[in-house]
Short mmCIF file of C-alpha atoms in Angstrom, two decimals:
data_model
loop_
_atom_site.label_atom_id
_atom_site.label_comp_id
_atom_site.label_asym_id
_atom_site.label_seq_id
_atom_site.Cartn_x
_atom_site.Cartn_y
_atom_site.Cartn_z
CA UNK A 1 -48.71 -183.05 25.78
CA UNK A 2 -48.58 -186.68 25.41
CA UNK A 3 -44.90 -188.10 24.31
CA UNK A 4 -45.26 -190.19 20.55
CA UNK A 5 -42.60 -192.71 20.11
CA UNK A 6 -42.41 -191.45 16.78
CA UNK A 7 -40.17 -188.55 17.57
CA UNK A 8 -38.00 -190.47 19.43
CA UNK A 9 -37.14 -192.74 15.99
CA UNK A 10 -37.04 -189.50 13.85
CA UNK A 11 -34.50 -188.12 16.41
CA UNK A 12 -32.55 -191.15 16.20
CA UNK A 13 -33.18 -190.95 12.44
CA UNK A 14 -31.51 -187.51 12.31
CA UNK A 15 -28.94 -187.61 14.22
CA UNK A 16 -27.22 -191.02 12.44
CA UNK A 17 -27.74 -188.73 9.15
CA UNK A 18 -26.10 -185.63 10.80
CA UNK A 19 -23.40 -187.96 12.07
CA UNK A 20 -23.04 -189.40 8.37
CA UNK A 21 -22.09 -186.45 7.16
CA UNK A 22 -18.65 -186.48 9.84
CA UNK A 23 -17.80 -190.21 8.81
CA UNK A 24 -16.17 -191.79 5.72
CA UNK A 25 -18.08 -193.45 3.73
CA UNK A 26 -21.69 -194.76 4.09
CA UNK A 27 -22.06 -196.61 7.54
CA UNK A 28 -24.77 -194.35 9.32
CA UNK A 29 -26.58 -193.21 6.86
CA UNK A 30 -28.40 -196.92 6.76
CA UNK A 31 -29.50 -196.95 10.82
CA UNK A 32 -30.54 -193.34 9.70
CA UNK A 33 -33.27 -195.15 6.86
CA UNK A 34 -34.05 -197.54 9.06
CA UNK A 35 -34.96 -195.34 12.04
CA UNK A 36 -36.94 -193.44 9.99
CA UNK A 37 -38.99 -196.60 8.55
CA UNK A 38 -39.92 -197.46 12.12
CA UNK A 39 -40.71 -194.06 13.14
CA UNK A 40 -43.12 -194.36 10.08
CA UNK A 41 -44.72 -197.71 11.34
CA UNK A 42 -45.08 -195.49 14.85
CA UNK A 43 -47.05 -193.20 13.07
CA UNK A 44 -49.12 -195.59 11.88
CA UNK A 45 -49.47 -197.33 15.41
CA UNK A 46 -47.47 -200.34 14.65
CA UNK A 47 -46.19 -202.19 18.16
CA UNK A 48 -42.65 -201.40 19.48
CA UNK A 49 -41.68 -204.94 18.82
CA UNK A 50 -42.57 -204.96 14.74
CA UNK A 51 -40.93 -201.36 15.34
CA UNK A 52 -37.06 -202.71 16.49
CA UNK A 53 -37.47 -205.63 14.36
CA UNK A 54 -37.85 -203.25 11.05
CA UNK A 55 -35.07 -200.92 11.94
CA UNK A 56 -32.56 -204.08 12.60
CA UNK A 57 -33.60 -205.34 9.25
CA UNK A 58 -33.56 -202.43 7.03
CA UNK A 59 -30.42 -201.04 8.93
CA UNK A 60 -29.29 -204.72 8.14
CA UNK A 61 -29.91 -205.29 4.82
CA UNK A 62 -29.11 -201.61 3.52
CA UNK A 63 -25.92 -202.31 5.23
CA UNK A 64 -24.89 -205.52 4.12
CA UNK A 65 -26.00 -204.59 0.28
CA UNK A 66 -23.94 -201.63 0.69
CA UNK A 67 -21.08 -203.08 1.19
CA UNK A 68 -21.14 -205.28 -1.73
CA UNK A 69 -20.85 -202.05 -3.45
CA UNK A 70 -18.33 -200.45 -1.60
CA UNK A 71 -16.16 -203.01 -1.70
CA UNK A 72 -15.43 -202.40 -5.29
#
């Protein structure tokens, strides 16, 4: 059995969500989304590259508009 990349991101993906649930307020849950949306592009046989450069954005972005939110 060959190993996909893609269950390495969707383990990574589940674990920041199961570790979301022990934290206060919404910091993991975002790497969560965004290791999911790369292990997605996996599927779909996107490079590694494209891969870490979508989870550092989404993470980023989902991050950084959720604290403009939390902050109030």
């Amino acid at each position: 059995m060959e190993f996909q990349i893609y269950w390495l991101w969707f383990g990574l993906a589940a674990l920041f969500i199961i570790g979301e649930v022990f934290t206060e307020g919404f910091f993991l849950l975002w790497f969560g989304v965004g290791a999911a949306v790369s292990g997605v592009l996996a599927i779909f046989g996107v490079g590694p590259a494209w891969q870490w450069a979508v989870f550092v954005v989404v993470s980023g972005v989902l991050f950084a508009v959720s604290r403009r939110f939390a902050d109030r």
